[in-house]
mmCIF file of C-alpha atoms in Angstrom:
data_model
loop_
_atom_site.group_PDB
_atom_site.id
_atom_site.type_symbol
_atom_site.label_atom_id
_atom_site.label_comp_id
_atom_site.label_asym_id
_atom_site.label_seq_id
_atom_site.Cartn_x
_atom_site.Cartn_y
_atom_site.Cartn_z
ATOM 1 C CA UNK A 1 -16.323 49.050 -109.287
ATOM 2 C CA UNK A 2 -19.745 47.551 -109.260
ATOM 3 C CA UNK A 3 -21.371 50.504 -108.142
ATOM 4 C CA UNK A 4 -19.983 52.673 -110.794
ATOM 5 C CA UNK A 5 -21.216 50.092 -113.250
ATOM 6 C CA UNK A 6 -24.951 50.330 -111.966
ATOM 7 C CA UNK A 7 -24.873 53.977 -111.628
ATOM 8 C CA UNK A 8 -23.952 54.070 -115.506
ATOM 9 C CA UNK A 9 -26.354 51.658 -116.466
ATOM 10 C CA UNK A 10 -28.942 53.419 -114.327
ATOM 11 C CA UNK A 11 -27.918 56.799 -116.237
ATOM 12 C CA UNK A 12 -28.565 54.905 -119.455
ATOM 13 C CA UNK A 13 -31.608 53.789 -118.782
ATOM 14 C CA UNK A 14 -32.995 56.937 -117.730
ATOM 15 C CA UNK A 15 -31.792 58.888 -120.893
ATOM 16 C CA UNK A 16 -33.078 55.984 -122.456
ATOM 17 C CA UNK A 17 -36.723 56.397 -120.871
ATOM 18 C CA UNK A 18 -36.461 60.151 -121.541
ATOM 19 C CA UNK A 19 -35.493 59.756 -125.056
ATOM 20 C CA UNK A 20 -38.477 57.185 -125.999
ATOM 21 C CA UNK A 21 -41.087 60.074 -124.237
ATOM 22 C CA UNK A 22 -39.401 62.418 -126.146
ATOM 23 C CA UNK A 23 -40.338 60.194 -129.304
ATOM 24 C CA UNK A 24 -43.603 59.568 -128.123
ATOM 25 C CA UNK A 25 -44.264 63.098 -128.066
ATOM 26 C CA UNK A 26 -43.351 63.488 -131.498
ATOM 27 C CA UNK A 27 -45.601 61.090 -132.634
ATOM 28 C CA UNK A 28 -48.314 62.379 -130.948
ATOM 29 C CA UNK A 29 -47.769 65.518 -132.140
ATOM 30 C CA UNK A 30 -47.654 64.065 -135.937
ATOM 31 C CA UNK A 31 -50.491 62.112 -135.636
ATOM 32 C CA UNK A 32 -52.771 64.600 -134.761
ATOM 33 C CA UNK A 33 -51.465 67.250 -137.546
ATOM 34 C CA UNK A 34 -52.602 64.296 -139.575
ATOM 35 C CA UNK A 35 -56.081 63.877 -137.864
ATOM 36 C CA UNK A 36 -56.421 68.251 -137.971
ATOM 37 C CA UNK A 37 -55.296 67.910 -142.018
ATOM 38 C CA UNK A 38 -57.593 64.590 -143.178
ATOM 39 C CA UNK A 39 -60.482 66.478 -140.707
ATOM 40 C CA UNK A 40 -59.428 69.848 -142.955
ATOM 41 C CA UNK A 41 -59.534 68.251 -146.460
ATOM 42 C CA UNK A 42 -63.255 66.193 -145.440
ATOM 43 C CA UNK A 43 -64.373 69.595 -144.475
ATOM 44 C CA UNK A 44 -63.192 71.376 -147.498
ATOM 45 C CA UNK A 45 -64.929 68.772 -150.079
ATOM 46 C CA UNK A 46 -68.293 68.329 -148.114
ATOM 47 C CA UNK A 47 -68.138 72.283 -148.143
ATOM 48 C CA UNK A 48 -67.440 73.057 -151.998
ATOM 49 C CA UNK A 49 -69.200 69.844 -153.392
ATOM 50 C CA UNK A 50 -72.503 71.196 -151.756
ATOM 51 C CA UNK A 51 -74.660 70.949 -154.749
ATOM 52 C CA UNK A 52 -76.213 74.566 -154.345
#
């Protein structure tokens, strides 16, 4: 009885683990497309506000 109770909890808490890297990905991944479209937009206005 025990045992099957740790073995669930350990399953848990490995999908659990999984699941939050999975997440961290994700943000990872969304922060940089943010980084790659503020770097984007800087370069676009330093580029056509050249005063030439």
């Amino acid at each position: 009885q025990k045992s099957g109770v740790v073995a669930v909890v350990g399953a848990v808490r490995r999908n659990h683990g999984t699941r939050c890297r999975r997440l961290q990905v994700v943000e990872v991944g969304l922060w940089w497309r943010r980084v790659a479209v503020e770097y984007l937009y800087t370069l676009f206005i330093h580029l056509f506000s050249r005063p030439d």
